[in-house]
Amino acid sequence: RTVAQEKPVVTQEQTPIPEANEKILNDLLDYCDGLDQKVLFVASPYDIDTARQEQTNYALAKIEERGYPVINFNTEEMYAALDFNFGTDMYNPGHANLVGAMKYTHYLADYLKENYSLQDHRGDEAYQSWDQSYLDLKERVKEKNEAFYLQYF
């Protein structure tokens, strides 16, 4: 399903988030500080309005100030890197459709492979449901003869 959206106007401006939200963000970052894991923060692509984008920029800057990596998919550079088209890649204002999700997921997966040492669980019995979900999605795409999507398998 596709519901065409207008491409958001991208801004680098920042507006502080509400005080309660900033406390929650700081609590989350304090929690992450105590983990013995790498943490990556991601702002997924969506039809973001200017006010939310300014608040997102503020929050992401705070996260980066604390030393955490961030990928903001709501920038002109990322829209171009994904070849993300708001006229064809959105399900509704807040969610990508299958086309947009495949573009986003493919990019994120490549980033994770290049920057993190993640164990491959394909074929692992404990993750069998993930393998089955992948096969089910691939089959549905083939049934619809969606050649565009098959490039991601």
PDB file of C-alpha atoms in Angstrom:
ATOM      1  CA  ARG A   1       0.000   0.000   0.000  1.00  0.00           C
ATOM      2  CA  THR A   2       1.225   3.483  -0.802  1.00  0.00           C
ATOM      3  CA  VAL A   3      -0.076   6.771   0.501  1.00  0.00           C
ATOM      4  CA  ALA A   4       1.924   9.535  -1.137  1.00  0.00           C
ATOM      5  CA  GLN A   5       3.410  12.035   1.294  1.00  0.00           C
ATOM      6  CA  GLU A   6       5.100  15.355   0.726  1.00  0.00           C
ATOM      7  CA  LYS A   7       8.846  15.267   1.218  1.00  0.00           C
ATOM      8  CA  PRO A   8       9.605  16.962   4.540  1.00  0.00           C
ATOM      9  CA  VAL A   9      11.482  20.244   4.578  1.00  0.00           C
ATOM     10  CA  VAL A  10      14.814  19.374   6.174  1.00  0.00           C
ATOM     11  CA  THR A  11      16.250  21.658   8.809  1.00  0.00           C
ATOM     12  CA  GLN A  12      19.311  21.522  11.045  1.00  0.00           C
ATOM     13  CA  GLU A  13      17.700  23.821  13.614  1.00  0.00           C
ATOM     14  CA  GLN A  14      17.158  22.550  17.133  1.00  0.00           C
ATOM     15  CA  THR A  15      14.338  23.138  19.589  1.00  0.00           C
ATOM     16  CA  PRO A  16      14.556  21.760  23.138  1.00  0.00           C
ATOM     17  CA  ILE A  17      12.321  18.821  23.912  1.00  0.00           C
ATOM     18  CA  PRO A  18       9.850  19.058  26.803  1.00  0.00           C
ATOM     19  CA  GLU A  19      11.469  18.786  30.236  1.00  0.00           C
ATOM     20  CA  ALA A  20       9.819  15.443  31.006  1.00  0.00           C
ATOM     21  CA  ASN A  21      11.078  13.997  27.707  1.00  0.00           C
ATOM     22  CA  GLU A  22      14.588  15.264  28.374  1.00  0.00           C
ATOM     23  CA  LYS A  23      14.567  13.559  31.774  1.00  0.00           C
ATOM     24  CA  ILE A  24      13.498  10.298  30.137  1.00  0.00           C
ATOM     25  CA  LEU A  25      16.223  10.688  27.497  1.00  0.00           C
ATOM     26  CA  ASN A  26      18.855  11.345  30.175  1.00  0.00           C
ATOM     27  CA  ASP A  27      17.630   8.333  32.179  1.00  0.00           C
ATOM     28  CA  LEU A  28      17.933   6.186  29.049  1.00  0.00           C
ATOM     29  CA  LEU A  29      21.439   7.482  28.350  1.00  0.00           C
ATOM     30  CA  ASP A  30      22.447   6.864  31.987  1.00  0.00           C
ATOM     31  CA  TYR A  31      21.146   3.301  31.620  1.00  0.00           C
ATOM     32  CA  CYS A  32      23.105   2.859  28.367  1.00  0.00           C
ATOM     33  CA  ASP A  33      26.240   4.162  30.103  1.00  0.00           C
ATOM     34  CA  GLY A  34      26.035   1.156  32.424  1.00  0.00           C
ATOM     35  CA  LEU A  35      25.733  -1.428  29.667  1.00  0.00           C
ATOM     36  CA  ASP A  36      28.646  -3.493  28.504  1.00  0.00           C
ATOM     37  CA  GLN A  37      27.361  -3.171  24.927  1.00  0.00           C
ATOM     38  CA  LYS A  38      27.667  -0.824  22.011  1.00  0.00           C
ATOM     39  CA  VAL A  39      24.520   1.242  21.564  1.00  0.00           C
ATOM     40  CA  LEU A  40      23.366   2.809  18.301  1.00  0.00           C
ATOM     41  CA  PHE A  41      20.538   5.342  18.114  1.00  0.00           C
ATOM     42  CA  VAL A  42      18.513   5.526  14.905  1.00  0.00           C
ATOM     43  CA  ALA A  43      15.904   8.040  13.757  1.00  0.00           C
ATOM     44  CA  SER A  44      13.937   6.138  11.108  1.00  0.00           C
ATOM     45  CA  PRO A  45      12.627   7.943   8.037  1.00  0.00           C
ATOM     46  CA  TYR A  46       9.106   9.290   8.278  1.00  0.00           C
ATOM     47  CA  ASP A  47       7.038  12.269   7.224  1.00  0.00           C
ATOM     48  CA  ILE A  48       8.460  14.483   9.966  1.00  0.00           C
ATOM     49  CA  ASP A  49       7.134  18.016  10.433  1.00  0.00           C
ATOM     50  CA  THR A  50       9.486  20.915  11.129  1.00  0.00           C
ATOM     51  CA  ALA A  51       8.720  21.169  14.849  1.00  0.00           C
ATOM     52  CA  ARG A  52       9.348  17.447  15.427  1.00  0.00           C
ATOM     53  CA  GLN A  53      12.437  17.549  13.271  1.00  0.00           C
ATOM     54  CA  GLU A  54      13.876  20.387  15.347  1.00  0.00           C
ATOM     55  CA  GLN A  55      13.157  18.425  18.532  1.00  0.00           C
ATOM     56  CA  THR A  56      14.629  15.269  17.008  1.00  0.00           C
ATOM     57  CA  ASN A  57      17.758  17.215  16.045  1.00  0.00           C
ATOM     58  CA  TYR A  58      18.026  18.461  19.634  1.00  0.00           C
ATOM     59  CA  ALA A  59      17.646  14.966  21.104  1.00  0.00           C
ATOM     60  CA  LEU A  60      20.117  13.443  18.648  1.00  0.00           C
ATOM     61  CA  ALA A  61      22.655  16.163  19.467  1.00  0.00           C
ATOM     62  CA  LYS A  62      22.286  15.353  23.175  1.00  0.00           C
ATOM     63  CA  ILE A  63      22.825  11.665  22.405  1.00  0.00           C
ATOM     64  CA  GLU A  64      25.943  12.422  20.351  1.00  0.00           C
ATOM     65  CA  GLU A  65      27.249  14.706  23.133  1.00  0.00           C
ATOM     66  CA  ARG A  66      27.116  11.669  25.408  1.00  0.00           C
ATOM     67  CA  GLY A  67      29.316   9.794  22.919  1.00  0.00           C
ATOM     68  CA  TYR A  68      26.770   7.543  21.247  1.00  0.00           C
ATOM     69  CA  PRO A  69      26.616   7.041  17.477  1.00  0.00           C
ATOM     70  CA  VAL A  70      23.479   8.241  15.732  1.00  0.00           C
ATOM     71  CA  ILE A  71      22.021   7.632  12.292  1.00  0.00           C
ATOM     72  CA  ASN A  72      19.417  10.214  11.382  1.00  0.00           C
ATOM     73  CA  PHE A  73      17.550   8.986   8.325  1.00  0.00           C
ATOM     74  CA  ASN A  74      15.632  12.292   8.145  1.00  0.00           C
ATOM     75  CA  THR A  75      18.272  14.302   6.295  1.00  0.00           C
ATOM     76  CA  GLU A  76      18.712  15.194   2.645  1.00  0.00           C
ATOM     77  CA  GLU A  77      21.865  13.067   2.551  1.00  0.00           C
ATOM     78  CA  MET A  78      20.087  10.002   3.897  1.00  0.00           C
ATOM     79  CA  TYR A  79      17.049  10.452   1.679  1.00  0.00           C
ATOM     80  CA  ALA A  80      19.465  10.468  -1.263  1.00  0.00           C
ATOM     81  CA  ALA A  81      21.517   7.519   0.039  1.00  0.00           C
ATOM     82  CA  LEU A  82      18.338   5.449   0.384  1.00  0.00           C
ATOM     83  CA  ASP A  83      16.782   6.796  -2.811  1.00  0.00           C
ATOM     84  CA  PHE A  84      13.815   7.388  -0.510  1.00  0.00           C
ATOM     85  CA  ASN A  85      10.787   8.819  -2.305  1.00  0.00           C
ATOM     86  CA  PHE A  86       7.960  10.076  -0.119  1.00  0.00           C
ATOM     87  CA  GLY A  87       5.588   9.787  -3.058  1.00  0.00           C
ATOM     88  CA  THR A  88       6.117   6.041  -3.411  1.00  0.00           C
ATOM     89  CA  ASP A  89       7.815   4.747  -0.249  1.00  0.00           C
ATOM     90  CA  MET A  90       5.307   5.618   2.482  1.00  0.00           C
ATOM     91  CA  TYR A  91       2.439   3.537   3.894  1.00  0.00           C
ATOM     92  CA  ASN A  92       1.105   6.451   5.940  1.00  0.00           C
ATOM     93  CA  PRO A  93       2.650   9.622   7.395  1.00  0.00           C
ATOM     94  CA  GLY A  94       4.473   7.711  10.130  1.00  0.00           C
ATOM     95  CA  HIS A  95       5.498   4.502   8.388  1.00  0.00           C
ATOM     96  CA  ALA A  96       7.334   3.360   5.287  1.00  0.00           C
ATOM     97  CA  ASN A  97       5.604   0.856   3.027  1.00  0.00           C
ATOM     98  CA  LEU A  98       7.343  -2.306   1.851  1.00  0.00           C
ATOM     99  CA  VAL A  99       9.446  -0.419  -0.715  1.00  0.00           C
ATOM    100  CA  GLY A 100      10.596   2.164   1.805  1.00  0.00           C
ATOM    101  CA  ALA A 101      11.122  -0.432   4.518  1.00  0.00           C
ATOM    102  CA  MET A 102      13.285  -2.569   2.233  1.00  0.00           C
ATOM    103  CA  LYS A 103      15.438   0.435   1.295  1.00  0.00           C
ATOM    104  CA  TYR A 104      15.810   1.452   4.932  1.00  0.00           C
ATOM    105  CA  THR A 105      16.430  -2.067   6.248  1.00  0.00           C
ATOM    106  CA  HIS A 106      18.979  -2.838   3.539  1.00  0.00           C
ATOM    107  CA  TYR A 107      20.955   0.313   4.339  1.00  0.00           C
ATOM    108  CA  LEU A 108      20.797  -0.276   8.097  1.00  0.00           C
ATOM    109  CA  ALA A 109      21.832  -3.930   7.725  1.00  0.00           C
ATOM    110  CA  ASP A 110      24.862  -2.923   5.649  1.00  0.00           C
ATOM    111  CA  TYR A 111      25.797  -0.320   8.258  1.00  0.00           C
ATOM    112  CA  LEU A 112      25.539  -2.855  11.081  1.00  0.00           C
ATOM    113  CA  LYS A 113      27.620  -5.411   9.165  1.00  0.00           C
ATOM    114  CA  GLU A 114      30.338  -2.836   8.500  1.00  0.00           C
ATOM    115  CA  ASN A 115      30.466  -1.335  11.992  1.00  0.00           C
ATOM    116  CA  TYR A 116      29.596  -4.119  14.441  1.00  0.00           C
ATOM    117  CA  SER A 117      30.657  -7.694  15.052  1.00  0.00           C
ATOM    118  CA  LEU A 118      27.273  -9.347  15.071  1.00  0.00           C
ATOM    119  CA  GLN A 119      26.856 -13.091  15.180  1.00  0.00           C
ATOM    120  CA  ASP A 120      25.034 -14.635  12.237  1.00  0.00           C
ATOM    121  CA  HIS A 121      22.160 -16.720  13.624  1.00  0.00           C
ATOM    122  CA  ARG A 122      20.863 -18.051  10.333  1.00  0.00           C
ATOM    123  CA  GLY A 123      20.367 -21.778  10.711  1.00  0.00           C
ATOM    124  CA  ASP A 124      20.551 -21.509  14.516  1.00  0.00           C
ATOM    125  CA  GLU A 125      17.680 -23.536  16.005  1.00  0.00           C
ATOM    126  CA  ALA A 126      17.011 -20.851  18.626  1.00  0.00           C
ATOM    127  CA  TYR A 127      16.323 -18.384  15.811  1.00  0.00           C
ATOM    128  CA  GLN A 128      14.354 -20.725  13.528  1.00  0.00           C
ATOM    129  CA  SER A 129      11.308 -18.437  13.599  1.00  0.00           C
ATOM    130  CA  TRP A 130      13.426 -15.639  12.101  1.00  0.00           C
ATOM    131  CA  ASP A 131      14.544 -17.917   9.277  1.00  0.00           C
ATOM    132  CA  GLN A 132      10.925 -18.898   8.646  1.00  0.00           C
ATOM    133  CA  SER A 133       9.758 -15.269   8.653  1.00  0.00           C
ATOM    134  CA  TYR A 134      12.407 -14.429   6.068  1.00  0.00           C
ATOM    135  CA  LEU A 135      11.332 -17.329   3.850  1.00  0.00           C
ATOM    136  CA  ASP A 136       7.656 -16.387   4.213  1.00  0.00           C
ATOM    137  CA  LEU A 137       8.337 -12.782   3.194  1.00  0.00           C
ATOM    138  CA  LYS A 138      10.466 -13.875   0.255  1.00  0.00           C
ATOM    139  CA  GLU A 139       7.698 -16.215  -0.922  1.00  0.00           C
ATOM    140  CA  ARG A 140       5.023 -13.507  -0.676  1.00  0.00           C
ATOM    141  CA  VAL A 141       7.200 -11.160  -2.697  1.00  0.00           C
ATOM    142  CA  LYS A 142       7.760 -13.839  -5.350  1.00  0.00           C
ATOM    143  CA  GLU A 143       4.021 -14.613  -5.499  1.00  0.00           C
ATOM    144  CA  LYS A 144       3.301 -10.980  -6.246  1.00  0.00           C
ATOM    145  CA  ASN A 145       6.068 -11.044  -8.834  1.00  0.00           C
ATOM    146  CA  GLU A 146       7.553  -7.922  -7.275  1.00  0.00           C
ATOM    147  CA  ALA A 147      10.883  -7.869  -9.118  1.00  0.00           C
ATOM    148  CA  PHE A 148      11.921  -4.621  -7.400  1.00  0.00           C
ATOM    149  CA  TYR A 149      11.865  -6.259  -3.971  1.00  0.00           C
ATOM    150  CA  LEU A 150      13.736  -9.381  -5.036  1.00  0.00           C
ATOM    151  CA  GLN A 151      16.967  -7.401  -5.280  1.00  0.00           C
ATOM    152  CA  TYR A 152      16.972  -7.254  -1.481  1.00  0.00           C
ATOM    153  CA  PHE A 153      16.925 -11.042  -1.040  1.00  0.00           C
TER     154      PHE A 153
END
